[in-house]
Coordinates of C-alpha atoms in Angstrom, one line a residue:
X1 CA -10.5 -69.9 -40.0
X2 CA -12.0 -72.5 -42.3
X3 CA -15.7 -73.3 -42.3
X4 CA -16.3 -76.1 -39.7
X5 CA -17.6 -79.4 -40.9
X6 CA -17.5 -81.7 -37.8
X7 CA -18.7 -85.3 -37.7
X8 CA -19.8 -85.5 -34.1
X9 CA -20.7 -88.7 -32.3
X10 CA -24.3 -89.2 -31.2
X11 CA -24.8 -89.7 -27.4
X12 CA -27.1 -91.6 -25.2
X13 CA -28.4 -89.7 -22.1
X14 CA -30.2 -92.5 -20.3
X15 CA -27.6 -92.5 -17.5
X16 CA -27.0 -88.7 -17.5
X17 CA -28.5 -85.7 -15.7
X18 CA -30.2 -83.6 -18.4
X19 CA -30.5 -79.9 -17.8
X20 CA -32.5 -77.3 -19.8
X21 CA -32.9 -73.6 -19.1
X22 CA -36.4 -72.9 -17.7
X23 CA -35.8 -69.1 -17.7
X24 CA -36.5 -66.8 -20.6
X25 CA -33.8 -64.1 -20.6
X26 CA -35.7 -61.9 -23.0
X27 CA -38.9 -61.9 -20.9
X28 CA -37.0 -61.4 -17.7
X29 CA -34.9 -58.5 -19.1
X30 CA -38.1 -56.7 -20.1
X31 CA -39.8 -57.5 -16.8
X32 CA -36.7 -56.0 -15.1
X33 CA -36.9 -52.8 -17.2
X34 CA -40.6 -52.4 -16.6
X35 CA -39.9 -52.7 -12.8
X36 CA -37.1 -50.1 -12.7
X37 CA -39.0 -47.7 -14.9
X38 CA -41.9 -47.6 -12.5
X39 CA -40.1 -46.9 -9.3
X40 CA -36.9 -45.5 -7.8
X41 CA -34.5 -48.4 -7.2
X42 CA -31.6 -47.7 -4.8
X43 CA -28.7 -50.2 -4.7
X44 CA -27.0 -51.4 -1.6
X45 CA -24.6 -49.0 0.0
X46 CA -21.9 -51.6 0.7
X47 CA -22.2 -54.3 -1.9
X48 CA -23.9 -52.3 -4.7
X49 CA -26.3 -55.2 -5.1
X50 CA -30.1 -54.9 -5.4
X51 CA -31.8 -54.6 -2.0
X52 CA -33.4 -57.8 -0.6
X53 CA -36.9 -56.2 -1.1
X54 CA -36.2 -55.3 -4.7
X55 CA -34.6 -58.7 -5.4
X56 CA -37.7 -60.5 -4.0
X57 CA -40.1 -58.4 -6.0
X58 CA -38.1 -58.9 -9.2
X59 CA -37.8 -62.6 -8.5
X60 CA -41.6 -62.8 -8.5
X61 CA -41.6 -61.3 -12.0
X62 CA -39.1 -63.7 -13.5
X63 CA -40.1 -66.5 -15.9
X64 CA -39.2 -69.4 -13.5
X65 CA -40.1 -69.8 -9.8
X66 CA -36.6 -70.9 -8.9
X67 CA -35.5 -67.3 -8.7
X68 CA -37.9 -66.6 -5.8
X69 CA -36.9 -69.8 -4.0
X70 CA -33.3 -68.7 -4.2
X71 CA -34.1 -65.3 -2.8
X72 CA -36.1 -66.8 0.1
X73 CA -33.2 -69.1 0.9
X74 CA -30.2 -66.9 0.2
X75 CA -31.5 -63.4 0.2
X76 CA -30.5 -62.9 -3.4
X77 CA -30.9 -64.5 -6.9
X78 CA -28.0 -65.2 -9.2
X79 CA -30.4 -65.1 -12.1
X80 CA -31.9 -61.7 -11.1
X81 CA -28.4 -60.3 -10.7
X82 CA -27.5 -61.6 -14.2
X83 CA -30.5 -60.0 -15.7
X84 CA -29.5 -56.8 -14.0
X85 CA -26.0 -57.1 -15.5
X86 CA -27.4 -57.7 -19.0
X87 CA -29.6 -54.5 -18.7
X88 CA -26.4 -52.6 -17.7
X89 CA -24.4 -54.1 -20.7
X90 CA -27.1 -52.8 -23.1
X91 CA -26.9 -49.4 -21.3
X92 CA -30.6 -49.5 -20.8
X93 CA -29.8 -48.6 -17.2
X94 CA -26.9 -46.7 -15.5
X95 CA -25.6 -46.6 -12.0
X96 CA -22.3 -46.2 -10.3
X97 CA -20.2 -49.3 -10.6
X98 CA -16.9 -48.0 -9.1
X99 CA -17.9 -46.4 -5.9
X100 CA -15.9 -44.2 -3.5
X101 CA -13.4 -45.0 -0.8
X102 CA -14.7 -43.2 2.3
X103 CA -11.7 -42.3 4.4
X104 CA -8.0 -43.4 4.5
X105 CA -8.7 -46.7 6.1
X106 CA -11.4 -47.9 3.6
X107 CA -10.4 -51.1 1.8
X108 CA -13.6 -51.5 -0.1
X109 CA -15.6 -49.0 -2.1
X110 CA -19.1 -47.8 -0.9
X111 CA -22.0 -46.7 -3.1
X112 CA -24.0 -44.0 -1.3
X113 CA -27.3 -42.9 -2.9
X114 CA -26.7 -45.1 -5.9
X115 CA -30.0 -45.1 -7.8
X116 CA -30.7 -46.9 -11.0
X117 CA -31.2 -44.4 -13.9
X118 CA -33.1 -45.6 -17.0
X119 CA -32.3 -44.6 -20.6
X120 CA -35.9 -45.0 -21.9
X121 CA -35.1 -43.7 -25.3
X122 CA -32.4 -46.4 -25.9
X123 CA -34.7 -49.1 -24.5
X124 CA -37.7 -48.1 -26.6
X125 CA -35.5 -48.0 -29.7
X126 CA -34.4 -51.6 -28.9
X127 CA -37.9 -53.0 -28.5
X128 CA -39.1 -51.3 -31.6
X129 CA -36.7 -53.5 -33.6
X130 CA -37.9 -56.7 -35.3
X131 CA -37.5 -59.7 -33.0
X132 CA -34.6 -61.2 -35.0
X133 CA -32.7 -57.9 -34.8
X134 CA -33.3 -57.8 -31.0
X135 CA -32.0 -61.3 -30.8
X136 CA -28.8 -60.6 -32.8
X137 CA -28.0 -57.6 -30.5
X138 CA -28.6 -59.8 -27.4
X139 CA -26.3 -62.5 -28.8
X140 CA -23.7 -60.0 -29.9
X141 CA -23.5 -58.2 -26.5
X142 CA -23.1 -61.5 -24.6
X143 CA -20.5 -62.8 -27.0
X144 CA -18.4 -59.7 -26.3
X145 CA -18.9 -59.8 -22.5
X146 CA -15.6 -61.0 -21.1
X147 CA -14.2 -58.0 -19.3
X148 CA -12.8 -58.2 -15.8
X149 CA -12.3 -61.9 -15.9
X150 CA -15.9 -62.7 -16.7
X151 CA -15.1 -65.6 -19.0
X152 CA -15.5 -69.4 -19.1
X153 CA -12.0 -70.0 -17.7
X154 CA -12.7 -68.4 -14.3
X155 CA -16.4 -67.8 -13.7
X156 CA -19.1 -70.4 -13.2
X157 CA -22.0 -69.6 -15.5
X158 CA -25.2 -68.3 -13.9
X159 CA -26.8 -71.7 -14.8
X160 CA -23.7 -73.8 -14.7
X161 CA -22.2 -76.2 -12.2
X162 CA -18.6 -76.5 -13.2
X163 CA -15.9 -74.5 -11.3
X164 CA -13.3 -72.4 -13.0
X165 CA -9.5 -72.2 -12.9
X166 CA -7.8 -70.2 -10.2
X167 CA -7.4 -66.5 -11.1
X168 CA -3.9 -66.5 -9.7
X169 CA -1.7 -64.9 -12.3
X170 CA -4.5 -64.1 -14.7
X171 CA -3.3 -60.6 -15.2
X172 CA -0.2 -61.9 -16.8
X173 CA 0.6 -64.4 -19.5
X174 CA -1.7 -64.8 -22.5
X175 CA -5.0 -63.9 -20.7
X176 CA -4.9 -60.0 -21.0
X177 CA -4.5 -60.3 -24.8
X178 CA -6.9 -63.1 -25.5
X179 CA -9.9 -62.3 -27.7
X180 CA -12.6 -64.6 -26.4
X181 CA -15.4 -63.2 -28.7
X182 CA -13.7 -65.0 -31.7
X183 CA -13.7 -68.6 -30.3
X184 CA -17.3 -68.1 -28.9
X185 CA -18.5 -67.2 -32.4
X186 CA -16.6 -70.1 -33.9
X187 CA -18.2 -72.6 -31.5
X188 CA -21.6 -71.1 -32.3
X189 CA -20.8 -71.7 -35.9
X190 CA -20.0 -75.3 -35.2
X191 CA -23.2 -75.8 -33.3
X192 CA -25.1 -74.7 -36.4
X193 CA -24.0 -77.8 -38.2
X194 CA -25.7 -80.0 -35.6
X195 CA -29.2 -81.5 -36.1
X196 CA -32.0 -80.6 -33.8
X197 CA -33.0 -83.1 -31.1
X198 CA -29.9 -85.2 -31.6
X199 CA -27.6 -85.5 -28.6
X200 CA -23.9 -85.3 -29.3
X201 CA -20.9 -86.2 -27.1
X202 CA -18.9 -83.3 -25.9
X203 CA -15.7 -85.4 -26.2
X204 CA -16.2 -85.8 -30.0
X205 CA -16.5 -82.0 -30.3
X206 CA -13.3 -81.5 -28.3
X207 CA -11.5 -84.1 -30.4
X208 CA -12.7 -82.5 -33.7
X209 CA -11.3 -79.2 -32.5
X210 CA -8.0 -80.7 -31.4
X211 CA -7.5 -82.3 -34.8
X212 CA -8.8 -79.6 -37.1
X213 CA -8.7 -76.3 -35.2
X214 CA -6.1 -76.7 -32.3
X215 CA -5.6 -72.9 -32.1
X216 CA -9.3 -71.8 -32.2
X217 CA -9.0 -70.5 -28.6
X218 CA -5.3 -69.7 -28.0
X219 CA -3.3 -68.6 -31.0
X220 CA -0.2 -70.7 -31.9
X221 CA 1.9 -67.6 -31.2
X222 CA -0.1 -65.6 -28.6
X223 CA 0.5 -62.1 -27.5
X224 CA 2.0 -62.0 -24.0
X225 CA 1.4 -59.2 -21.5
X226 CA 5.1 -59.4 -20.7
X227 CA 7.8 -60.9 -22.9
X228 CA 9.3 -62.8 -20.0
X229 CA 6.0 -64.8 -19.8
X230 CA 6.7 -66.5 -23.1
X231 CA 9.2 -68.9 -21.6
X232 CA 6.4 -70.4 -19.5
X233 CA 4.4 -71.3 -22.7
X234 CA 0.8 -71.0 -23.9
X235 CA -0.8 -72.8 -20.9
X236 CA 1.0 -71.1 -18.0
X237 CA -2.2 -69.4 -16.9
X238 CA -4.0 -72.6 -16.3
X239 CA -3.4 -74.4 -12.9
X240 CA -4.7 -77.7 -11.7
X241 CA -4.9 -78.9 -8.1
X242 CA -5.8 -82.2 -6.5
X243 CA -7.9 -80.5 -3.8
X244 CA -9.7 -77.2 -3.6
X245 CA -7.1 -75.7 -1.3
X246 CA -4.1 -77.8 -2.4
X247 CA -0.9 -76.8 -4.3
X248 CA -1.3 -75.9 -7.9
X249 CA 0.7 -76.8 -11.0
X250 CA 0.2 -75.3 -14.4
X251 CA -0.6 -77.4 -17.5
X252 CA 2.4 -78.3 -19.6
X253 CA 1.9 -77.7 -23.4
X254 CA 4.0 -80.8 -24.1
X255 CA 1.6 -83.1 -22.3
X256 CA -0.4 -85.3 -24.7
X257 CA -3.7 -84.4 -23.1
X258 CA -3.0 -80.7 -22.6
X259 CA -5.6 -79.7 -25.2
X260 CA -8.3 -81.6 -23.3
X261 CA -7.3 -80.1 -20.0
X262 CA -7.4 -76.5 -21.2
X263 CA -9.5 -76.1 -24.4
X264 CA -11.6 -79.1 -23.4
X265 CA -12.5 -77.6 -20.1
X266 CA -13.3 -74.3 -21.9
X267 CA -15.7 -76.1 -24.3
X268 CA -17.6 -77.7 -21.4
X269 CA -18.0 -74.3 -19.7
X270 CA -18.9 -72.5 -22.9
X271 CA -21.8 -75.0 -23.5
X272 CA -23.2 -74.4 -20.0
X273 CA -22.8 -70.7 -20.5
X274 CA -23.9 -68.5 -23.4
X275 CA -25.9 -71.0 -25.5
X276 CA -27.6 -72.5 -22.5
X277 CA -28.5 -69.1 -21.0
X278 CA -30.1 -68.1 -24.3
X279 CA -32.1 -71.3 -24.4
X280 CA -30.4 -72.6 -27.6
X281 CA -29.3 -75.9 -26.2
X282 CA -29.7 -78.5 -23.5
X283 CA -26.8 -80.2 -21.7
X284 CA -26.3 -83.5 -19.9
X285 CA -23.9 -84.1 -17.0
X286 CA -22.3 -87.3 -15.6
X287 CA -24.0 -88.8 -12.6
X288 CA -20.7 -90.2 -11.2
X289 CA -19.0 -88.4 -8.4
X290 CA -16.0 -86.5 -9.7
X291 CA -12.6 -87.5 -8.2
X292 CA -10.1 -86.0 -10.6
X293 CA -8.0 -82.8 -10.7
X294 CA -9.7 -79.5 -10.3
X295 CA -11.4 -77.7 -12.0
X296 CA -13.6 -80.5 -13.2
X297 CA -13.3 -81.9 -16.7
X298 CA -15.2 -84.5 -18.6
X299 CA -18.4 -83.8 -16.6
X300 CA -20.6 -82.2 -19.2
X301 CA -20.8 -85.2 -21.4
X302 CA -23.5 -84.3 -24.1
X303 CA -25.5 -81.5 -25.6
X304 CA -28.2 -80.9 -28.2
X305 CA -29.4 -77.9 -30.1
X306 CA -33.0 -76.9 -30.7
X307 CA -35.1 -75.4 -33.5
X308 CA -35.0 -71.9 -32.0
X309 CA -31.2 -71.8 -32.2
X310 CA -31.1 -72.8 -35.8
X311 CA -34.0 -70.5 -36.7
X312 CA -32.1 -67.6 -35.1
X313 CA -28.9 -68.4 -36.8
X314 CA -30.6 -68.6 -40.2
X315 CA -32.7 -65.5 -39.6
X316 CA -35.9 -67.4 -40.0
X317 CA -37.6 -66.1 -36.8
X318 CA -41.1 -65.0 -37.7
X319 CA -42.8 -62.0 -36.2
X320 CA -45.5 -62.9 -33.6
X321 CA -48.7 -64.5 -34.9
X322 CA -51.8 -63.0 -33.1
X323 CA -55.3 -64.5 -33.2
X324 CA -58.3 -63.0 -31.5
X325 CA -60.7 -65.7 -30.5
X326 CA -64.6 -65.5 -30.2
X327 CA -64.3 -66.0 -26.4
X328 CA -62.3 -62.7 -26.2
X329 CA -59.0 -64.5 -25.7
X330 CA -56.0 -63.2 -27.7
X331 CA -53.4 -65.9 -28.6
X332 CA -49.9 -64.7 -29.4
X333 CA -47.6 -67.3 -30.8
X334 CA -43.9 -66.5 -31.0
X335 CA -40.5 -68.3 -30.7
X336 CA -39.0 -65.3 -29.1
X337 CA -40.6 -63.1 -26.4
X338 CA -42.8 -60.6 -28.3
X339 CA -42.3 -57.6 -26.0
X340 CA -43.7 -54.9 -28.2
X341 CA -46.9 -56.9 -29.1
X342 CA -47.5 -57.9 -25.5
X343 CA -46.9 -54.3 -24.3
X344 CA -49.7 -53.2 -26.7
X345 CA -52.1 -56.0 -25.7
X346 CA -51.6 -55.9 -22.0
X347 CA -53.1 -52.4 -22.0
X348 CA -56.3 -54.0 -23.2
X349 CA -56.2 -57.5 -21.8
X350 CA -55.1 -59.6 -18.8
X351 CA -52.4 -62.2 -19.2
X352 CA -53.8 -65.7 -18.7
X353 CA -50.7 -67.8 -19.6
X354 CA -47.2 -67.2 -20.9
X355 CA -45.3 -69.7 -23.0
X356 CA -44.4 -70.1 -26.7
X357 CA -48.1 -69.2 -27.1
X358 CA -49.2 -66.5 -24.7
X359 CA -52.9 -66.2 -23.9
X360 CA -54.6 -62.9 -22.9
X361 CA -58.2 -62.0 -22.3
X362 CA -59.7 -58.7 -23.4
X363 CA -61.1 -56.7 -20.4
X364 CA -63.8 -54.0 -20.6
X365 CA -62.3 -51.9 -17.8
X366 CA -58.8 -51.8 -19.5
X367 CA -60.3 -51.0 -22.9
X368 CA -62.4 -48.1 -21.3
X369 CA -59.3 -46.8 -19.5
X370 CA -57.3 -46.7 -22.7
X371 CA -60.2 -45.0 -24.6
X372 CA -60.4 -42.4 -21.9
X373 CA -56.7 -41.7 -22.0
X374 CA -56.3 -41.8 -25.8
X375 CA -59.0 -40.0 -27.8
X376 CA -57.4 -41.1 -31.1
X377 CA -57.4 -44.8 -30.2
X378 CA -59.3 -47.2 -32.5
X379 CA -59.4 -50.4 -30.6
X380 CA -60.9 -52.5 -33.3
X381 CA -58.4 -51.3 -35.9
X382 CA -55.5 -51.8 -33.5
X383 CA -56.5 -55.4 -32.9
X384 CA -57.1 -56.1 -36.6
X385 CA -53.7 -54.6 -37.5
X386 CA -51.9 -56.6 -34.8
X387 CA -53.6 -59.9 -35.8
X388 CA -53.7 -59.2 -39.6
X389 CA -57.3 -60.3 -39.8
X390 CA -60.9 -59.2 -39.1
X391 CA -62.2 -59.7 -35.6
X392 CA -64.9 -62.3 -34.8
X393 CA -68.3 -60.7 -35.2
X394 CA -69.4 -61.0 -31.6
X395 CA -66.1 -59.5 -30.4
X396 CA -66.5 -56.6 -32.8
X397 CA -70.1 -55.9 -31.7
X398 CA -69.1 -56.0 -28.0
X399 CA -66.1 -53.7 -28.6
X400 CA -68.4 -51.3 -30.4
X401 CA -70.7 -51.3 -27.4
X402 CA -67.7 -50.6 -25.1
X403 CA -66.6 -47.7 -27.4
X404 CA -70.2 -46.3 -27.2
X405 CA -70.1 -46.4 -23.5
X406 CA -66.7 -44.7 -23.4
X407 CA -68.1 -41.8 -25.5
X408 CA -70.7 -41.1 -22.8
X409 CA -68.1 -40.5 -20.1
X410 CA -64.4 -40.1 -19.4
X411 CA -62.7 -42.4 -16.9
X412 CA -59.8 -40.9 -14.9
X413 CA -57.4 -42.9 -12.7
X414 CA -55.0 -41.6 -10.0
X415 CA -56.4 -38.1 -10.1
X416 CA -58.1 -35.8 -7.6
X417 CA -60.6 -33.0 -7.8
X418 CA -59.2 -29.6 -6.9
X419 CA -61.5 -26.8 -5.6
X420 CA -59.9 -23.4 -5.1
X421 CA -59.5 -19.8 -6.4
X422 CA -59.3 -19.5 -10.2
X423 CA -55.9 -17.6 -9.9
X424 CA -53.9 -20.2 -7.9
X425 CA -50.2 -19.9 -8.8
X426 CA -48.7 -22.3 -11.4
X427 CA -51.6 -24.7 -11.2
X428 CA -51.8 -25.4 -15.0
X429 CA -48.9 -27.8 -14.8
X430 CA -51.1 -30.1 -12.7
X431 CA -54.4 -29.6 -14.5
X432 CA -55.9 -32.4 -16.6
X433 CA -59.2 -30.7 -17.2
X434 CA -60.9 -27.5 -16.0
X435 CA -64.5 -28.1 -14.9
X436 CA -65.2 -24.5 -13.8
X437 CA -63.0 -21.5 -12.9
X438 CA -62.8 -22.8 -9.3
X439 CA -62.8 -26.5 -9.9
X440 CA -60.5 -28.8 -12.0
X441 CA -59.2 -32.4 -12.3
X442 CA -55.5 -32.6 -11.4
X443 CA -52.8 -35.3 -11.3
X444 CA -49.9 -35.9 -8.9
X445 CA -51.8 -34.8 -5.8
X446 CA -48.8 -35.2 -3.4
X447 CA -46.6 -33.0 -5.5
X448 CA -49.5 -30.5 -5.9
X449 CA -50.0 -30.4 -2.1
X450 CA -46.3 -29.7 -1.6
X451 CA -46.4 -27.0 -4.3
X452 CA -49.3 -25.2 -2.7
X453 CA -47.6 -25.3 0.7
X454 CA -44.4 -23.8 -0.8
X455 CA -46.5 -21.0 -2.2
X456 CA -47.6 -20.3 1.4
X457 CA -51.1 -21.5 0.9
X458 CA -53.1 -23.8 3.1
X459 CA -54.3 -26.8 1.1
X460 CA -56.8 -29.1 2.7
X461 CA -57.0 -32.8 1.7
X462 CA -60.5 -34.3 2.0
X463 CA -61.3 -38.0 1.3
X464 CA -65.0 -38.6 0.5
X465 CA -66.7 -41.9 1.3
X466 CA -68.1 -44.2 -1.3
X467 CA -71.7 -43.5 -0.2
X468 CA -71.6 -39.9 1.0
X469 CA -69.5 -36.7 0.9
X470 CA -67.3 -35.9 3.9
X471 CA -68.5 -32.5 5.3
X472 CA -66.0 -29.7 5.0
X473 CA -65.1 -27.4 7.9
X474 CA -67.3 -24.4 8.5
X475 CA -66.2 -21.4 6.6
X476 CA -64.7 -23.3 3.6
X477 CA -65.7 -21.9 0.2
X478 CA -67.0 -25.0 -1.5
X479 CA -69.9 -26.5 -3.4
X480 CA -69.7 -29.6 -1.1
X481 CA -71.6 -30.0 2.2
X482 CA -70.0 -28.3 5.3
X483 CA -70.3 -29.3 8.9
X484 CA -73.1 -26.9 9.6
X485 CA -74.9 -27.4 6.3
X486 CA -77.9 -29.1 7.7
X487 CA -78.5 -26.4 10.2
X488 CA -78.1 -23.7 7.5
X489 CA -80.5 -25.4 5.3
X490 CA -83.2 -25.7 8.0
X491 CA -82.9 -22.0 8.8
X492 CA -83.1 -21.1 5.2
X493 CA -86.1 -23.3 4.7
X494 CA -87.9 -21.6 7.6
X495 CA -87.4 -18.2 6.0
X496 CA -88.5 -19.1 2.4
X497 CA -89.3 -22.0 0.2
X498 CA -86.7 -22.6 -2.4
X499 CA -88.2 -23.2 -5.9
X500 CA -86.8 -26.3 -7.6
X501 CA -87.5 -28.0 -10.9
X502 CA -87.2 -31.8 -11.3
X503 CA -86.7 -32.9 -14.8
X504 CA -88.1 -36.1 -16.1
X505 CA -86.7 -38.4 -18.8
X506 CA -88.7 -41.2 -20.2
X507 CA -86.8 -44.4 -21.2
X508 CA -88.2 -46.8 -23.8
X509 CA -87.1 -50.4 -23.6
X510 CA -87.4 -52.9 -26.5
X511 CA -87.7 -56.6 -25.6
X512 CA -86.5 -58.7 -28.5
X513 CA -87.7 -62.2 -29.3
X514 CA -84.3 -63.3 -30.6
X515 CA -80.6 -62.4 -30.2
X516 CA -80.0 -62.3 -34.0
X517 CA -82.5 -59.5 -34.5
X518 CA -81.3 -57.6 -31.4
X519 CA -77.7 -57.7 -32.7
X520 CA -78.7 -56.2 -36.1
X521 CA -80.8 -53.6 -34.3
X522 CA -78.0 -52.8 -32.0
X523 CA -75.5 -52.5 -34.8
X524 CA -77.7 -50.0 -36.7
X525 CA -78.2 -47.9 -33.6
X526 CA -74.4 -47.7 -33.0
X527 CA -74.0 -46.7 -36.6
X528 CA -76.5 -43.9 -36.1
X529 CA -74.6 -42.9 -32.9
X530 CA -77.7 -43.4 -30.8
X531 CA -76.8 -44.0 -27.1
X532 CA -78.4 -47.2 -25.9
X533 CA -78.2 -49.5 -22.9
X534 CA -77.8 -53.2 -23.7
X535 CA -78.8 -56.2 -21.6
X536 CA -77.9 -59.4 -23.5
X537 CA -79.2 -61.6 -20.7
X538 CA -82.7 -60.1 -21.0
X539 CA -82.5 -59.3 -24.8
X540 CA -83.4 -55.7 -24.2
X541 CA -82.3 -52.3 -25.6
X542 CA -83.1 -49.1 -23.7
X543 CA -82.9 -45.5 -24.9
X544 CA -84.3 -42.1 -24.2
X545 CA -87.6 -41.1 -25.8
X546 CA -86.0 -38.2 -27.6
X547 CA -84.3 -40.8 -29.9
X548 CA -87.6 -42.5 -30.8
X549 CA -87.5 -41.1 -34.3
X550 CA -84.0 -42.6 -34.9
X551 CA -85.3 -45.9 -33.6
X552 CA -88.2 -45.8 -36.1
X553 CA -85.7 -45.3 -39.0
X554 CA -83.7 -48.3 -37.9
X555 CA -86.8 -50.4 -37.6
X556 CA -87.8 -49.3 -41.1
X557 CA -84.4 -50.2 -42.5
X558 CA -84.8 -53.8 -41.3
X559 CA -88.2 -54.2 -43.0
X560 CA -86.7 -55.9 -46.0
X561 CA -85.7 -58.9 -43.8
X562 CA -88.4 -58.6 -41.1
X563 CA -92.0 -57.7 -40.6
X564 CA -91.6 -55.7 -37.4
X565 CA -94.5 -54.9 -35.1
X566 CA -94.0 -52.9 -32.0
X567 CA -96.5 -53.2 -29.2
X568 CA -96.6 -51.9 -25.6
X569 CA -96.4 -54.2 -22.6
X570 CA -99.6 -53.9 -20.6

C-alpha cells in the first residue's frame, strides 16, 4: 500500500459537540495492577465480572471521576472493565475466561472461585522499559485486538457513542478472514500527516480513501469463509435497517454510496475507538438528531490530532524530567504516565497533583520508613540520579538530618513482638530480628498465630495500650507486667530493698544567633557522625556531654570564618 498523502479539508466545530478523552489509560492500567497485586480479587461467579465492591474501589483510583459516577449509577464502569481487559491482553493478569457448565441444563457458563492471578515478572519487565517502548507495546496490542467480534463494525467503543452493525451472519462471508490490524495501522499512518490543533472533516478523509485506497479495509478479492458466500459480494455482512428492531437489508456493492455506508461507517468508529482511547485525538459530533438508516453514519463529523500522538509516532517522547524544589516538592513532567519514576518517588513522597506535570512532596515519615527497610538506600543520591541535578542546599541538609535520625533507631511497620521459648518450631521463617533468645520481632502475625496452633501450642495475643502495658495472666513467663505484679512487688519490697542504679546523662544545648552559622555547625556535626537534636524554630543544637570534644573540634574548624565564643546561660 502506497504512502498516504491526503489533502484533507479543515473543519469548523462551532456547532459541533467536541469530545476529548479525560482518562489516562496508562495511569489507570498501572493503578489496576497495583490494586490486584495488593489483594485477592475474586470475580463474579455468574458473569465473571469484577464485584461491585472491587469495581467501586478501582473506580476511585481511575484518572477521571466519571468512572465512580458510573459505578454509583449502574453498579459497574465500562472504563474499569476496559482497563481490566487491557491488563488481560498484556497477560499481566490471568483468570478463567471460559468457565464451566454446571449440570446438563446449564445454558451459561459459571466461574467458581475465579481469582485474578498476577504475573509480576512480566509486569515489572514492562514498566522497566523506556516510556516510548511501553507506548509502542500498548499501541501494538490494541491494534491487534479484534478477536471474538471486538471490532469497529460491531462493538461500540468504550468511549464511543455510535452503534454497530448487527452481528447476524458475522461468522460467515468476509468477516472471519478479515485482517483488521492492517487497516488500523494504515489509518494511523494517515493521521500522522495531519497538523496538530487543526480540525479536519471526517468526510474528506472518507473521500480520500474512496478515491485513492478503496480496498484499504476489505480486499478487492477477499477470502470468504465459504465459497458459496462469494455470490453475495464483499458487503454481504453489513446490514442496514430503518428502525432498531426493523427488517434488515445488506449493502449492495453496486450502490454509488456503498463505500461511505461500509468503510465510511468504519472510519467514524475507528476514530472514536483506538486513537481516542489512547488520547491521541479529539472528535466532534453532529448536534442534529439522527434520522437515517442504522447504524448511524455521518455523525462523527471532525477530528484533530495532538502533539502527543505525533511525538509517539516519531519516537520523540522524552523520558520524565524531575525537579526537586526548595519547598520539598518534586515536580515530574512527562507526556506519558511515568510509572517507574512515580513508583520510586511515592515511597518517599505524597502525591499532591497528577497531570502532565505531577507534583509530590517529600515526607519525613516515608523517608524514615524506607531507610529502615533498606540499609543500602542513599536517599540523596537516589533523588539526584532521578532528577539529574544536585538537590537544593536546604533539602540536602534536612535529608541529612533525617538520615541521622534513622541511624539512631529502626522503624518497623506491620510487625509484632513475639515472646516465647527459644526453641519454638519453624519460627525463623517469621523472624525479622532476634532481640534475645526468648524475644524477637516477627511479621505476618495472623499466619504465625495459625502456625503455632497447628504445632499444638497455645499462643496468646496481647494488645498493649499507647500509654501502658496490658497486664498478662498470672503464670505467664514474661518480662512484661502480670495481673498480680503489683502485689508481688509489694511483698518483695517488704522482704528486702532492691538495689538500683539510675544513670544520668547531661545534655548540652547550643543557642545560635543566626541560622547560617547553625547550618554550617550542623553540617560539620553530621560529617563527624555526632548525634545531635535540632530545633530550627529555636535555633538550637543539643548533644550528649560525651561528644563535647567533637563539638570543640567543629568550633575550631569554623574559626577561619568566625570568632566563636561559647558562654553559659546563667
